[in-house]
Amino acid sequence: MINVPILIFHQLKGSESKISCYKNPSFAYFNIFKEIYGLNTIICDKRYIRNDENKNVIEKFQFFDFSYTTTSEMIDNIKVLYSKLMNEKICVIVNSALGVGKSSTIMYCLLRMNGETKEAAREIFLKMRDEKKNGIGDYRIEYTERHIIPLLLN
């Protein structure tokens, strides 16, 4: 018997899409996540883009490595993703193995773009990622709120 992780999803306002995040999802879980949660998309970086047995099961929305991506490219990527989430029925997990702060940044931006307040977005994210409750990632949320959200919400 496989010990399947429990994912917590957030339904986006005005959309049929729902989002969550999970650290290092195994390819073995994808079919199970699809069956249980309706998962059809994973947000990942180029290390996760590869030919695998699940290539027809899960769409991979590639995010570029933040260390090589300009802020404007990142914002463009987030806007494309948000538009996709608002116009299609997508069940997505953000692969939190993207690197320090990437999943926090992406999730937080999507929640804020969807009309959540700073406090509500943080609380929703914390429900999905228990390990963040001890303050890990707070600096990333503050940075995102100060430097990225104003550009996204204009």
Short mmCIF file of C-alpha atoms in Angstrom, two decimals:
data_model
loop_
_atom_site.label_atom_id
_atom_site.label_comp_id
_atom_site.label_asym_id
_atom_site.label_seq_id
_atom_site.Cartn_x
_atom_site.Cartn_y
_atom_site.Cartn_z
CA MET A 1 0.00 0.00 0.00
CA ILE A 2 1.31 3.45 -0.96
CA ASN A 3 1.27 6.18 1.67
CA VAL A 4 -0.28 9.02 -0.35
CA PRO A 5 0.28 12.57 0.89
CA ILE A 6 -2.79 14.64 1.70
CA LEU A 7 -2.91 17.85 -0.33
CA ILE A 8 -4.89 20.93 0.64
CA PHE A 9 -6.25 22.89 -2.31
CA HIS A 10 -7.56 26.43 -2.53
CA GLN A 11 -10.40 27.15 -4.95
CA LEU A 12 -9.71 30.39 -6.82
CA LYS A 13 -12.49 32.98 -6.75
CA GLY A 14 -14.31 33.32 -10.08
CA SER A 15 -12.71 30.17 -11.48
CA GLU A 16 -13.08 26.42 -11.52
CA SER A 17 -9.33 26.11 -10.89
CA LYS A 18 -7.76 25.11 -7.60
CA ILE A 19 -4.16 25.38 -6.45
CA SER A 20 -1.89 23.71 -3.94
CA CYS A 21 1.80 23.04 -3.43
CA TYR A 22 3.80 20.00 -2.50
CA LYS A 23 7.48 19.38 -1.96
CA ASN A 24 9.18 17.05 -4.44
CA PRO A 25 6.17 15.16 -5.73
CA SER A 26 7.19 11.77 -7.01
CA PHE A 27 6.17 10.90 -10.54
CA ALA A 28 4.62 7.79 -8.98
CA TYR A 29 2.06 10.02 -7.21
CA PHE A 30 0.84 11.81 -10.34
CA ASN A 31 -1.72 9.21 -11.40
CA ILE A 32 -2.93 8.92 -7.81
CA PHE A 33 -3.18 12.72 -7.47
CA LYS A 34 -5.05 12.84 -10.76
CA GLU A 35 -7.54 10.23 -9.57
CA ILE A 36 -8.05 11.65 -6.07
CA TYR A 37 -7.80 15.40 -6.68
CA GLY A 38 -8.25 15.81 -10.42
CA LEU A 39 -4.66 17.04 -10.75
CA ASN A 40 -3.86 18.02 -14.32
CA THR A 41 -0.98 20.52 -14.06
CA ILE A 42 2.27 20.86 -12.15
CA ILE A 43 4.28 24.07 -11.97
CA CYS A 44 7.92 23.18 -12.09
CA ASP A 45 11.29 24.30 -13.31
CA LYS A 46 13.23 22.88 -16.22
CA ARG A 47 14.76 20.13 -14.08
CA TYR A 48 11.27 18.62 -13.82
CA ILE A 49 10.57 18.85 -17.54
CA ARG A 50 11.51 15.45 -18.82
CA ASN A 51 10.08 12.54 -20.69
CA ASP A 52 8.33 10.30 -18.24
CA GLU A 53 5.54 7.79 -18.18
CA ASN A 54 3.09 10.50 -17.11
CA LYS A 55 3.69 12.90 -19.98
CA ASN A 56 0.09 12.55 -21.18
CA VAL A 57 -1.37 12.71 -17.69
CA ILE A 58 -0.01 15.94 -16.24
CA GLU A 59 0.74 19.18 -18.04
CA LYS A 60 3.93 20.84 -16.88
CA PHE A 61 3.92 24.62 -16.74
CA GLN A 62 7.60 25.51 -16.72
CA PHE A 63 8.85 28.31 -14.54
CA PHE A 64 12.30 29.60 -15.23
CA ASP A 65 15.02 29.62 -12.64
CA PHE A 66 14.56 32.88 -10.74
CA SER A 67 18.31 33.38 -10.54
CA TYR A 68 18.43 33.69 -14.34
CA THR A 69 15.07 35.37 -14.87
CA THR A 70 14.41 39.07 -14.80
CA THR A 71 11.59 40.41 -12.66
CA SER A 72 9.62 41.34 -15.78
CA GLU A 73 9.97 37.78 -17.17
CA MET A 74 8.81 36.34 -13.85
CA ILE A 75 5.83 38.70 -13.76
CA ASP A 76 4.94 37.79 -17.36
CA ASN A 77 5.10 34.09 -16.42
CA ILE A 78 2.86 34.59 -13.40
CA LYS A 79 0.35 36.60 -15.47
CA VAL A 80 0.20 33.87 -18.12
CA LEU A 81 -0.33 31.24 -15.43
CA TYR A 82 -3.02 33.29 -13.68
CA SER A 83 -4.87 33.87 -16.96
CA LYS A 84 -4.76 30.15 -17.64
CA LEU A 85 -6.09 29.41 -14.15
CA MET A 86 -8.95 31.88 -14.56
CA ASN A 87 -9.99 30.71 -18.03
CA GLU A 88 -9.61 26.94 -17.76
CA LYS A 89 -10.49 24.28 -15.21
CA ILE A 90 -7.09 23.47 -13.76
CA CYS A 91 -6.09 21.55 -10.68
CA VAL A 92 -2.47 22.52 -10.12
CA ILE A 93 0.28 21.90 -7.63
CA VAL A 94 3.31 24.11 -7.38
CA ASN A 95 6.36 21.91 -6.99
CA SER A 96 7.92 23.46 -3.92
CA ALA A 97 11.26 21.93 -4.84
CA LEU A 98 11.65 24.85 -7.22
CA GLY A 99 14.16 26.30 -4.80
CA VAL A 100 14.11 28.58 -1.80
CA GLY A 101 11.13 30.90 -2.02
CA LYS A 102 9.93 30.11 -5.53
CA SER A 103 6.81 28.20 -4.55
CA SER A 104 6.04 30.79 -1.87
CA THR A 105 6.40 33.58 -4.41
CA ILE A 106 4.25 31.90 -7.06
CA MET A 107 1.50 30.81 -4.66
CA TYR A 108 1.41 34.16 -2.89
CA CYS A 109 1.23 36.08 -6.19
CA LEU A 110 -1.61 33.91 -7.49
CA LEU A 111 -3.58 34.37 -4.26
CA ARG A 112 -3.05 38.15 -4.20
CA MET A 113 -3.99 38.44 -7.89
CA ASN A 114 -7.16 36.53 -7.02
CA GLY A 115 -8.19 39.27 -4.59
CA GLU A 116 -6.92 37.83 -1.32
CA THR A 117 -5.55 40.29 1.23
CA LYS A 118 -1.95 40.01 2.35
CA GLU A 119 -3.04 38.32 5.58
CA ALA A 120 -5.52 35.95 3.91
CA ALA A 121 -3.01 34.92 1.23
CA ARG A 122 -0.43 34.12 3.90
CA GLU A 123 -2.95 32.08 5.93
CA ILE A 124 -4.11 30.11 2.88
CA PHE A 125 -0.50 29.33 2.00
CA LEU A 126 0.26 28.24 5.58
CA LYS A 127 -2.64 25.76 5.49
CA MET A 128 -0.98 24.09 2.50
CA ARG A 129 2.55 24.13 3.89
CA ASP A 130 2.73 23.36 7.61
CA GLU A 131 6.52 23.67 7.73
CA LYS A 132 6.17 27.33 6.77
CA LYS A 133 4.37 28.03 10.06
CA ASN A 134 7.70 28.34 11.86
CA GLY A 135 8.55 31.44 9.83
CA ILE A 136 10.32 29.81 6.89
CA GLY A 137 9.43 31.79 3.81
CA ASP A 138 8.17 34.90 5.62
CA TYR A 139 10.99 36.98 4.17
CA ARG A 140 9.97 35.82 0.68
CA ILE A 141 6.37 36.85 1.23
CA GLU A 142 7.46 40.26 2.50
CA TYR A 143 9.81 40.71 -0.46
CA THR A 144 7.07 39.64 -2.87
CA GLU A 145 4.56 42.01 -1.30
CA ARG A 146 6.96 44.92 -1.47
CA HIS A 147 8.57 44.38 -4.88
CA ILE A 148 6.43 42.11 -7.05
CA ILE A 149 2.77 42.54 -6.07
CA PRO A 150 2.71 46.27 -6.94
CA LEU A 151 3.87 45.39 -10.47
CA LEU A 152 1.36 42.54 -10.81
CA LEU A 153 -1.65 44.44 -9.53
CA ASN A 154 -1.12 47.54 -11.71
#
